[in-house]
Coordinates of C-alpha atoms in Angstrom, one line a residue:
X1 CA -17.1 -11.9 46.8
X2 CA -15.7 -15.2 46.8
X3 CA -18.3 -16.0 43.5
X4 CA -16.6 -13.1 41.6
X5 CA -13.3 -14.0 42.1
X6 CA -14.2 -17.6 40.9
X7 CA -15.9 -16.0 38.1
X8 CA -12.9 -13.6 37.5
X9 CA -10.5 -16.6 37.2
X10 CA -12.3 -18.7 35.4
X11 CA -13.0 -16.1 32.4
X12 CA -9.4 -14.4 32.4
X13 CA -10.7 -11.5 33.6
X14 CA -8.6 -8.4 36.0
X15 CA -12.4 -7.4 37.4
X16 CA -15.6 -6.3 36.2
X17 CA -16.3 -2.6 36.4
X18 CA -13.8 0.1 36.0
X19 CA -10.7 0.1 37.0
X20 CA -10.3 3.1 39.6
X21 CA -7.2 1.9 40.9
X22 CA -4.4 3.5 39.2
X23 CA -0.6 1.7 39.2
X24 CA 2.3 3.3 38.3
X25 CA 4.6 1.9 35.3
X26 CA 8.4 1.4 35.8
X27 CA 9.5 3.0 32.5
X28 CA 13.1 2.3 33.0
X29 CA 12.5 -1.5 33.7
X30 CA 10.7 -0.8 29.9
X31 CA 13.2 1.0 28.2
X32 CA 15.8 -2.0 29.6
X33 CA 13.3 -4.5 28.3
X34 CA 14.0 -3.0 24.8
X35 CA 17.6 -2.6 25.1
X36 CA 20.3 -4.1 22.5
X37 CA 22.1 -6.1 23.3
X38 CA 26.0 -5.0 21.4
X39 CA 26.4 -6.8 18.6
X40 CA 28.8 -3.4 17.7
X41 CA 31.4 -4.0 14.9
X42 CA 34.0 -2.7 17.7
X43 CA 32.2 -4.0 20.9
X44 CA 30.6 -7.5 20.5
X45 CA 31.8 -10.3 19.1
X46 CA 28.8 -12.3 19.8
X47 CA 26.5 -13.5 17.4
X48 CA 22.1 -12.7 17.9
X49 CA 22.1 -16.4 18.5
X50 CA 24.8 -16.7 21.0
X51 CA 24.1 -13.7 22.9
X52 CA 21.1 -14.1 25.5
X53 CA 20.0 -10.7 25.2
X54 CA 19.3 -10.8 21.5
X55 CA 16.5 -12.6 22.3
X56 CA 15.1 -10.1 24.9
X57 CA 15.5 -7.1 22.1
X58 CA 12.3 -8.8 20.7
X59 CA 9.8 -7.1 22.7
X60 CA 6.9 -7.6 19.9
X61 CA 6.9 -11.1 21.0
X62 CA 7.5 -10.7 24.6
X63 CA 5.5 -8.0 26.5
X64 CA 5.7 -7.5 30.0
X65 CA 2.6 -7.8 31.9
X66 CA 1.5 -5.0 33.6
X67 CA -1.7 -3.1 34.4
X68 CA -3.1 -0.1 32.1
X69 CA -3.1 3.1 33.2
X70 CA -6.9 4.6 32.7
X71 CA -4.9 7.9 31.5
X72 CA -4.8 8.3 28.1
X73 CA -1.3 9.4 26.5
X74 CA 2.7 8.9 26.3
X75 CA 3.6 8.5 30.2
X76 CA 6.1 11.1 31.7
X77 CA 9.2 10.8 33.2
X78 CA 9.7 8.6 36.2
X79 CA 11.2 11.9 38.0
X80 CA 7.6 13.2 37.7
X81 CA 5.8 9.1 38.0
X82 CA 7.4 8.3 41.3
X83 CA 7.0 12.1 42.9
X84 CA 5.6 10.3 45.6
X85 CA 7.4 8.4 46.5
X86 CA 11.0 9.0 47.2
X87 CA 13.0 6.3 47.7
X88 CA 11.5 4.8 44.2
X89 CA 13.0 8.2 42.4
X90 CA 16.1 7.6 44.0
X91 CA 16.7 4.4 43.4
X92 CA 15.6 4.6 39.4
X93 CA 18.1 7.5 39.0
X94 CA 20.6 5.7 40.7
X95 CA 20.2 3.2 37.9
X96 CA 20.0 5.7 35.0
X97 CA 23.4 7.4 36.6
X98 CA 24.5 3.7 36.4
X99 CA 23.1 3.2 33.3
X100 CA 25.2 6.3 31.8
X101 CA 28.1 5.2 33.0
X102 CA 28.1 1.6 31.0
X103 CA 27.6 3.4 27.5
X104 CA 29.3 6.6 25.7
X105 CA 27.2 9.4 25.4
X106 CA 28.9 11.4 23.1
X107 CA 28.5 8.0 21.0
X108 CA 24.9 7.6 22.1
X109 CA 23.9 11.1 21.1
X110 CA 25.2 10.6 17.9
X111 CA 23.6 7.2 17.0
X112 CA 20.4 6.2 18.9
X113 CA 20.8 2.9 18.5
X114 CA 21.4 1.5 22.4
X115 CA 17.8 0.2 22.4
X116 CA 14.5 -1.2 19.9
X117 CA 11.1 -2.2 18.9
X118 CA 10.1 -4.5 16.1
X119 CA 6.6 -3.4 13.9
X120 CA 6.4 -6.7 12.8
X121 CA 3.0 -7.3 10.7
X122 CA 3.8 -7.9 7.0
X123 CA 5.1 -11.8 5.5
X124 CA 7.1 -10.7 3.1
X125 CA 9.8 -8.2 3.2
X126 CA 9.7 -4.8 3.5
X127 CA 9.9 -3.2 0.4
X128 CA 9.0 0.7 0.7
X129 CA 8.9 3.0 4.2
X130 CA 8.4 6.4 5.1
X131 CA 7.4 8.6 8.3
X132 CA 5.5 11.7 8.5
X133 CA 7.7 15.3 8.3
X134 CA 5.9 14.9 12.8
X135 CA 7.5 11.4 12.8
X136 CA 4.1 10.7 14.7
X137 CA 3.1 7.9 12.3
X138 CA 4.9 5.8 9.7
X139 CA 3.5 4.0 6.3
X140 CA 5.1 0.5 5.2
X141 CA 4.9 -1.6 2.2
X142 CA 6.0 -5.1 1.6
X143 CA 6.1 -7.9 -0.7
X144 CA 2.9 -9.4 0.4
X145 CA 0.8 -6.1 -1.6
X146 CA 0.2 -4.7 1.8
X147 CA 0.3 -1.3 3.6
X148 CA 0.1 -0.7 6.5
X149 CA 0.0 2.5 8.9
X150 CA 1.6 2.7 11.8
X151 CA 1.1 5.2 15.1
X152 CA 3.7 5.6 17.4
X153 CA 1.0 7.5 19.4
X154 CA -2.1 5.2 19.6
X155 CA 0.6 2.4 19.4
X156 CA 0.7 0.0 23.3
X157 CA 3.5 -2.5 23.7
X158 CA 2.1 -4.9 21.3
X159 CA 3.5 -2.4 18.1
X160 CA 0.1 -3.0 15.5
X161 CA -0.9 -1.2 13.2
X162 CA -4.3 0.8 13.0
X163 CA -5.1 0.4 9.4
X164 CA -3.9 -2.4 6.6
X165 CA -4.9 -2.5 2.9
X166 CA -4.4 -3.6 -0.7
X167 CA -3.8 -0.2 -3.0
X168 CA -3.1 -1.9 -5.8
X169 CA -4.5 -5.6 -5.5
X170 CA -1.5 -8.5 -6.4
X171 CA 1.4 -6.2 -7.1
X172 CA 4.1 -5.5 -5.2
X173 CA 4.7 -1.8 -3.5
X174 CA 7.9 -1.0 -4.1
X175 CA 7.5 2.9 -3.0
X176 CA 6.1 5.5 -0.2
X177 CA 6.7 8.7 -0.1
X178 CA 5.0 11.5 2.3
X179 CA 4.3 15.0 0.8
X180 CA 6.0 17.4 3.0
X181 CA 2.7 19.0 5.2
X182 CA 2.2 15.4 5.8
X183 CA -1.2 15.1 5.4
X184 CA -0.8 13.0 2.4
X185 CA 1.0 10.3 0.8
X186 CA 1.4 8.5 -2.4
X187 CA 2.1 5.0 -3.3
X188 CA 3.9 3.6 -6.0
X189 CA 3.4 -0.3 -6.2
X190 CA 4.0 -2.9 -9.5
X191 CA 1.1 -1.0 -11.7
X192 CA 1.3 2.2 -14.1
X193 CA -0.5 4.0 -11.9
X194 CA 0.2 5.9 -9.2
X195 CA -1.8 7.1 -6.0
X196 CA -2.4 9.7 -3.5
X197 CA -4.2 8.9 -0.4
X198 CA -5.1 11.1 2.9
X199 CA -3.2 10.4 6.3
X200 CA -5.8 8.3 7.5
X201 CA -6.0 6.3 4.5
X202 CA -8.7 7.2 2.9
X203 CA -7.7 7.4 -1.3
X204 CA -8.2 10.9 -3.0
X205 CA -6.9 10.2 -6.5
X206 CA -5.2 7.2 -9.2
X207 CA -3.4 8.9 -12.3
X208 CA -4.2 7.9 -15.4
X209 CA -2.2 5.1 -17.0
X210 CA -0.9 5.7 -20.5
X211 CA -1.6 4.2 -23.9
X212 CA 0.3 1.7 -24.7
X213 CA 0.2 1.5 -28.4
X214 CA 1.4 5.4 -28.7
X215 CA 5.6 4.4 -28.8
X216 CA 6.4 8.4 -28.5
X217 CA 6.0 8.5 -24.3
X218 CA 5.9 12.3 -25.1
X219 CA 2.7 11.9 -26.0
X220 CA 0.7 9.7 -23.4
X221 CA -0.3 11.0 -20.6
X222 CA 0.5 8.7 -18.4
X223 CA 3.0 5.7 -17.8
X224 CA 3.0 2.5 -19.7
X225 CA 4.9 0.4 -17.9
X226 CA 5.9 -0.3 -14.0
X227 CA 6.6 2.2 -12.2
X228 CA 9.3 2.0 -9.3
X229 CA 9.7 5.2 -7.6
X230 CA 8.6 8.9 -6.5
X231 CA 9.4 11.9 -5.1
X232 CA 8.0 15.3 -4.0
X233 CA 9.0 18.5 -4.8
X234 CA 10.5 19.9 -2.0
X235 CA 9.3 23.7 -2.4
X236 CA 5.7 23.8 -4.1
X237 CA 3.3 20.8 -2.0
X238 CA 1.3 20.0 -5.1
X239 CA 4.4 18.3 -7.9
X240 CA 5.8 15.4 -7.6
X241 CA 7.9 13.3 -10.0
X242 CA 7.5 8.9 -10.8
X243 CA 9.9 7.4 -12.2
X244 CA 9.1 3.9 -14.3
X245 CA 10.0 1.1 -17.3
X246 CA 9.1 3.0 -19.7
X247 CA 12.0 4.6 -19.8
X248 CA 10.5 8.0 -18.8
X249 CA 10.1 10.5 -15.4
X250 CA 6.8 12.2 -14.9
X251 CA 6.0 15.4 -13.4
X252 CA 2.7 15.6 -11.8
X253 CA 0.4 17.8 -10.5
X254 CA -2.1 17.0 -7.7
X255 CA -4.4 18.8 -8.9
X256 CA -4.6 16.8 -12.6
X257 CA -4.8 13.3 -12.3
X258 CA -5.6 13.2 -16.0
X259 CA -2.8 14.3 -17.3
X260 CA 1.3 15.0 -16.5
X261 CA 2.3 18.3 -16.7
X262 CA 6.0 17.3 -17.9
X263 CA 7.7 14.2 -19.5
X264 CA 11.2 13.2 -19.5
X265 CA 12.0 10.9 -22.2
X266 CA 15.3 8.9 -21.3
X267 CA 17.4 7.6 -23.7
X268 CA 20.3 5.2 -23.9
X269 CA 23.1 5.2 -25.7
X270 CA 22.8 1.6 -26.9
X271 CA 21.7 3.4 -30.1
X272 CA 19.0 5.6 -28.7
X273 CA 17.1 2.6 -27.0
X274 CA 15.0 2.7 -24.0
X275 CA 16.2 1.5 -20.7
X276 CA 14.2 1.6 -17.3
X277 CA 14.0 4.1 -15.1
X278 CA 14.9 2.8 -11.6
X279 CA 14.9 5.8 -9.3
X280 CA 14.5 9.6 -9.0
X281 CA 14.4 12.2 -6.8
X282 CA 14.8 16.5 -6.5
X283 CA 17.7 18.2 -5.2
X284 CA 16.7 19.9 -1.6
X285 CA 16.0 23.3 -3.4
X286 CA 14.0 21.5 -6.4
X287 CA 16.5 22.9 -9.1
X288 CA 17.3 19.7 -10.2
X289 CA 16.1 16.3 -10.5
X290 CA 18.2 13.1 -11.1
X291 CA 17.4 9.5 -12.5
X292 CA 19.7 6.3 -12.1
X293 CA 18.8 3.8 -15.1
X294 CA 19.3 0.0 -15.6
X295 CA 22.2 0.8 -17.9
X296 CA 24.3 2.1 -15.6
X297 CA 23.6 5.6 -16.1
X298 CA 23.5 8.4 -13.5
X299 CA 21.3 11.6 -15.4
X300 CA 20.6 15.3 -13.8
X301 CA 18.3 17.7 -15.6
X302 CA 17.9 21.2 -14.6
X303 CA 14.3 22.1 -13.8
X304 CA 13.8 25.5 -16.1
X305 CA 15.4 23.1 -19.3
X306 CA 13.2 21.7 -21.3
X307 CA 14.4 18.7 -20.8
X308 CA 15.3 17.4 -24.6
X309 CA 18.6 16.3 -22.5
X310 CA 20.1 16.1 -19.0
X311 CA 22.6 18.7 -17.9
X312 CA 24.5 15.9 -16.3
X313 CA 25.2 12.4 -16.9
X314 CA 28.1 9.5 -16.7
X315 CA 27.5 6.5 -18.1
X316 CA 28.6 3.5 -16.2
X317 CA 27.8 4.7 -12.9
X318 CA 26.9 1.2 -12.0
X319 CA 27.3 -1.9 -13.2
X320 CA 25.1 -2.2 -15.9
X321 CA 21.9 -4.2 -16.0
X322 CA 21.9 -3.3 -12.0
X323 CA 19.0 -2.1 -10.5
X324 CA 19.9 1.5 -8.0
X325 CA 18.5 1.2 -5.7
X326 CA 18.5 5.1 -4.5
X327 CA 19.5 9.0 -5.6
X328 CA 20.0 11.3 -3.0
X329 CA 21.0 15.2 -2.7
X330 CA 22.5 16.5 0.0
X331 CA 21.9 19.7 1.4
X332 CA 25.0 21.5 -0.3
X333 CA 23.5 21.1 -3.8
X334 CA 25.8 19.5 -5.6
X335 CA 26.5 15.6 -3.2
X336 CA 25.0 13.0 -4.7
X337 CA 24.6 9.9 -3.0
X338 CA 23.5 6.0 -4.8
X339 CA 23.1 2.9 -3.9
X340 CA 24.1 0.1 -6.3
X341 CA 22.9 -2.8 -7.0
X342 CA 26.3 -3.9 -8.0
X343 CA 27.5 -4.3 -4.0
X344 CA 28.8 -0.3 -4.1
X345 CA 27.5 3.1 -2.4
X346 CA 29.3 6.5 -4.1
X347 CA 29.2 9.8 -3.0
X348 CA 29.6 11.9 -6.2
X349 CA 30.4 15.8 -7.1
X350 CA 28.0 17.3 -9.6
X351 CA 31.1 20.0 -10.3
X352 CA 33.4 17.2 -11.3
X353 CA 30.9 14.8 -12.4
X354 CA 33.6 12.1 -14.7
X355 CA 34.3 10.2 -11.6
X356 CA 32.6 9.3 -7.8
X357 CA 34.3 11.1 -5.1
X358 CA 34.3 8.1 -2.7
X359 CA 32.8 4.7 -3.1
X360 CA 31.9 1.6 -0.6
X361 CA 32.3 -1.8 -1.9
X362 CA 31.4 -5.3 -0.2
X363 CA 28.0 -3.8 0.2
X364 CA 26.4 -6.5 -0.6
X365 CA 22.5 -6.1 -1.1
X366 CA 19.7 -8.8 -1.9
X367 CA 16.4 -6.8 -3.2
X368 CA 16.0 -4.0 -5.7
X369 CA 15.0 -0.7 -3.9
X370 CA 17.8 -1.3 -1.2
X371 CA 18.4 2.9 -0.1
X372 CA 21.4 4.7 1.7
X373 CA 20.6 7.9 3.1
X374 CA 22.7 11.2 4.9
X375 CA 22.3 11.3 8.2
X376 CA 20.5 14.8 10.0
X377 CA 23.8 16.1 9.8
X378 CA 24.8 14.5 7.2
X379 CA 28.9 13.6 8.6
X380 CA 27.6 9.6 8.1
X381 CA 26.1 8.1 5.3
X382 CA 23.5 5.0 6.3
X383 CA 23.0 2.0 4.6
X384 CA 21.9 -2.1 5.1
X385 CA 24.1 -4.3 3.9
X386 CA 22.4 -8.1 2.9
X387 CA 23.1 -11.5 5.1
X388 CA 25.4 -13.5 3.2
X389 CA 24.7 -17.1 4.8
X390 CA 27.5 -18.7 6.3
X391 CA 29.7 -15.5 5.8
X392 CA 28.1 -13.0 7.4
X393 CA 24.8 -11.3 9.0
X394 CA 22.6 -9.3 8.0
X395 CA 24.0 -5.5 9.4
X396 CA 23.2 -1.6 9.2
X397 CA 26.7 0.7 8.3
X398 CA 27.8 3.9 9.5
X399 CA 30.2 5.4 7.1
X400 CA 31.7 8.7 8.3
X401 CA 31.6 11.1 4.8
X402 CA 33.7 14.1 5.0
X403 CA 37.1 12.0 6.2
X404 CA 36.5 9.4 2.9
X405 CA 38.1 9.8 -0.1
X406 CA 39.3 8.2 -3.0
X407 CA 38.4 4.1 -4.0
X408 CA 37.0 2.0 -1.2
X409 CA 37.1 5.2 0.6
X410 CA 33.7 4.5 2.9
X411 CA 34.2 2.8 5.8
X412 CA 32.0 1.8 8.2
X413 CA 33.2 3.5 12.1
X414 CA 29.7 1.8 13.2
X415 CA 27.6 -1.3 12.5
X416 CA 24.3 -2.2 13.7
X417 CA 24.1 -7.1 13.9
X418 CA 20.4 -7.0 12.5
X419 CA 20.5 -11.1 12.5
X420 CA 21.7 -14.3 10.9
X421 CA 19.3 -14.1 8.2
X422 CA 18.0 -11.5 8.0
X423 CA 18.7 -8.0 5.4
X424 CA 17.8 -4.4 5.6
X425 CA 15.7 -2.2 2.4
X426 CA 14.8 0.5 3.2
X427 CA 16.5 3.0 5.8
X428 CA 14.9 6.2 7.4
X429 CA 17.1 8.0 10.0
X430 CA 14.3 11.2 11.4
X431 CA 16.0 14.0 12.0
X432 CA 12.6 15.3 14.6
X433 CA 12.6 12.4 16.6
X434 CA 16.1 10.9 16.6
X435 CA 15.1 7.5 15.9
X436 CA 16.4 5.3 12.6
X437 CA 13.7 2.6 11.2
X438 CA 15.3 0.7 9.0
X439 CA 12.7 -2.7 6.8
X440 CA 14.1 -6.0 6.6
X441 CA 13.5 -9.1 4.4
X442 CA 11.5 -10.8 7.4
X443 CA 8.6 -8.8 7.2
X444 CA 9.4 -6.3 10.1
X445 CA 10.6 -2.9 10.5
X446 CA 13.7 -2.2 13.5
X447 CA 13.1 1.6 15.5
X448 CA 16.5 1.9 16.7
X449 CA 16.2 4.9 19.8
X450 CA 17.8 5.8 22.4
X451 CA 16.4 7.0 25.5
X452 CA 18.1 9.6 26.2
X453 CA 18.7 11.3 23.3
X454 CA 15.9 10.4 21.4
X455 CA 12.1 12.2 21.1
X456 CA 9.2 10.7 21.3
X457 CA 8.5 7.7 18.6
X458 CA 8.8 4.9 19.9
X459 CA 9.4 5.8 23.4
X460 CA 5.6 7.1 23.5
X461 CA 5.0 2.7 22.6
X462 CA 7.4 1.3 24.3
X463 CA 5.6 2.5 28.2
X464 CA 2.2 1.8 26.7
X465 CA 1.1 -1.8 27.9
X466 CA -1.3 -3.8 26.2
X467 CA -4.6 -2.9 27.7
X468 CA -6.3 -5.9 29.7
X469 CA -9.2 -7.3 28.8
X470 CA -12.2 -6.3 31.0
X471 CA -16.3 -8.1 31.3
X472 CA -16.7 -4.5 28.9
X473 CA -14.8 -5.7 26.1
X474 CA -16.8 -9.5 26.2
X475 CA -19.5 -7.6 26.8
X476 CA -19.8 -5.0 23.4
X477 CA -18.2 -8.7 20.7
X478 CA -21.3 -10.5 21.8
X479 CA -23.1 -7.2 21.2
X480 CA -21.6 -6.7 18.0
X481 CA -21.7 -10.9 17.0
X482 CA -24.3 -12.0 14.3
X483 CA -27.9 -13.3 15.5
X484 CA -28.3 -16.9 13.6
X485 CA -32.6 -17.7 13.8
X486 CA -32.4 -20.9 12.0
X487 CA -36.4 -21.2 12.6
X488 CA -36.9 -17.9 10.8
X489 CA -38.8 -17.4 7.7
X490 CA -36.7 -18.8 4.8
X491 CA -36.0 -15.9 2.6
X492 CA -34.6 -14.2 5.9
X493 CA -32.1 -17.2 6.8
X494 CA -29.0 -16.9 7.4
X495 CA -27.0 -20.3 6.2
X496 CA -23.5 -18.4 8.9
X497 CA -23.1 -22.1 9.6
X498 CA -22.9 -23.5 6.8
X499 CA -19.0 -24.7 5.4
X500 CA -18.3 -22.3 2.2
X501 CA -18.1 -25.1 -0.1
X502 CA -21.3 -26.5 0.8
X503 CA -22.8 -23.1 0.4
X504 CA -21.7 -22.7 -3.3
X505 CA -22.6 -25.6 -4.1
X506 CA -26.0 -24.9 -3.0
X507 CA -25.6 -20.8 -4.7
X508 CA -24.6 -23.2 -7.7
X509 CA -27.8 -24.9 -8.5
X510 CA -29.9 -21.7 -7.7
X511 CA -30.8 -20.6 -11.2
X512 CA -31.5 -16.9 -9.3
X513 CA -28.1 -16.4 -8.0
X514 CA -26.0 -17.5 -10.4
X515 CA -28.1 -15.5 -13.3
X516 CA -28.4 -18.7 -15.7
X517 CA -30.6 -18.2 -18.2
X518 CA -33.2 -20.6 -18.8
X519 CA -32.7 -23.7 -21.1
X520 CA -35.2 -25.0 -23.4
X521 CA -37.7 -27.5 -22.3
X522 CA -36.9 -31.0 -23.5
X523 CA -40.0 -33.2 -24.6
X524 CA -43.8 -32.3 -23.7
X525 CA -44.2 -28.5 -22.9
X526 CA -45.7 -27.8 -19.2
X527 CA -45.5 -24.7 -17.2
X528 CA -47.0 -22.5 -19.9
X529 CA -44.1 -23.8 -22.4
X530 CA -43.9 -25.1 -25.5
X531 CA -42.0 -28.0 -26.1
X532 CA -40.2 -29.0 -28.5
X533 CA -39.5 -32.3 -30.1
X534 CA -36.0 -33.8 -32.1
X535 CA -38.0 -33.3 -35.8
X536 CA -38.8 -30.0 -34.7
X537 CA -35.8 -27.9 -36.4
X538 CA -35.8 -30.0 -39.4
X539 CA -39.7 -29.6 -40.2
X540 CA -39.2 -25.9 -39.8
X541 CA -36.3 -25.8 -42.1
X542 CA -38.1 -28.1 -44.6
X543 CA -41.6 -25.8 -44.6
X544 CA -40.4 -22.2 -44.2
X545 CA -42.9 -19.1 -44.2
X546 CA -42.2 -17.5 -47.6
X547 CA -44.3 -14.4 -46.6
X548 CA -40.8 -12.6 -46.9
X549 CA -40.6 -13.1 -50.8
X550 CA -44.3 -11.9 -51.5
X551 CA -45.0 -8.5 -53.0
X552 CA -47.1 -7.0 -50.5
X553 CA -49.1 -4.7 -53.4
X554 CA -49.7 -7.9 -55.2
X555 CA -51.1 -9.5 -51.6
X556 CA -52.8 -6.6 -51.2
X557 CA -54.2 -5.9 -55.0
X558 CA -55.8 -10.0 -55.1
X559 CA -58.4 -8.5 -52.7
X560 CA -59.4 -5.8 -54.9
X561 CA -63.0 -6.0 -57.0
X562 CA -62.8 -6.7 -60.3
X563 CA -64.2 -4.5 -63.1
X564 CA -68.4 -5.7 -64.2
X565 CA -68.4 -7.4 -60.8
X566 CA -70.8 -6.5 -58.2
X567 CA -69.4 -4.8 -55.1
X568 CA -71.7 -6.6 -52.5
X569 CA -69.8 -9.4 -51.0
X570 CA -72.4 -12.1 -51.0
X571 CA -75.5 -13.2 -52.9
X572 CA -77.9 -12.4 -50.6
X573 CA -77.3 -8.3 -51.3
X574 CA -77.1 -9.4 -55.1
X575 CA -81.4 -9.5 -55.0
X576 CA -82.8 -8.2 -52.1
X577 CA -86.5 -9.0 -53.4
X578 CA -87.8 -5.9 -51.3
X579 CA -91.1 -5.1 -51.8
X580 CA -92.3 -1.5 -51.1
X581 CA -95.8 -0.1 -50.8
X582 CA -96.8 2.0 -53.5
X583 CA -98.8 5.0 -52.9
X584 CA -101.6 5.8 -54.1
X585 CA -103.5 9.3 -53.6
X586 CA -107.0 9.9 -52.8
X587 CA -109.4 10.5 -54.8
X588 CA -111.0 13.5 -54.8
X589 CA -114.7 13.4 -53.4
X590 CA -117.4 14.1 -56.4
X591 CA -118.9 17.1 -56.0
X592 CA -116.3 18.6 -53.6

């Protein structure tokens, strides 16, 4: 036993074989480790670096070491987990009661922002974010060209994605959208082709690219410019729209990737020139399509029209040459929310479309595609404010909608400080799990939740500790490792131990691997090949082959026999000198 203990200590293992001893997990302590510091606009004057609790909020970096339970799935509530220990149950209940007294229950039910986790795996700004309708999976896209899939039910407290890939090589990912059923999602990158993927990340279709040499955008089968945004039809699961730099919004059918269904050509008021369409969306009933352009205009089309001209349009909705990050319809069908690149958030009413109902100013943005959304009950507007060095940190703003009116009427009722040098880009408030997700400029995704009012989501993976390394894991790693056999036959030898540069230099000298053409032979011939000299080329041009210039008929007739000549080829047949025997009849005998 002592030898086994020494061996386990040396290898850093918790034990040999399957662990049968079950250990309870203190769920309340896990939730407390993810509790945010009070850095709201009303309650906290402390900055993120000055408050010691801010370091404690980044649970993705420091995870408490708790042994892994053998059971798979989310942990049961503390009242059921500690059923056998009455004293522990009472103590946990007391802690929950004390925590409930410290926090405002009405505020916590309205804003699920008391706790947070950080999904950190990207290296650059996360420019696209989407959550499936069930709230179980998250897909993120970034300027590091990667798309990553996260599963709340499968993650542990390390918060790592289960799949990552580059959908368009070296192009940024601009937008991601799950379908209404959650069985597939769209990827919009810096290319002109949208891609459709299954739930697990398997590519389904790549939609066609248009002809860039055709000026009339209605006659092209696809986009010819960089894509910017996409949106699914809320009623018909096979339809979606995409917007692009080519001044069009195209309606696509999932079943037909060779050509779009309808083209909406957007024309600018500046002498009918093109303009870049920066964002697009459907209304909640699917009867209207809205698009925001780089020239500052906001257009709305009725889906029952011929799309020749917009049904509603307003020029100068936002400042010209600024990128409007998002356009969102409310449930009422006539309220439109826009997030401009001119540091404003505007609320519009399609029944009176001449000016905005209310506006929020001084909401800085640093990245194109910064979004603004409605809360699930549509009482609040949520958006991110970029960090300004030396002035203000990055924040997440919650602004009441119905109390606002007039110019600069949108004021934040609650704000969450994200960091001194961190800016929020995309924001999602999922109604089913009641959690707020914000993609940040440092390559992370912040998930805000409340242990009391939120359901599943981040609560599933917070209570699941990382799996301990066992001897079976090491054995599996050794079993799957490549086998190096340096004394095998040369044709089967693997140069795994050789450095990359040396291996490339060796392969470059191999004519078979590089597929290098065979060079001409210099000097005397060898290996069955005729050699070449320095004067060979000159001699070949001096004494050219003139057989091409000859008449084939004349060449054949020169071998024909002339009239009067013997047809024999040689003199031997001219006079053979053969002597034939004369046949004489026998004389009849006399008197016969």
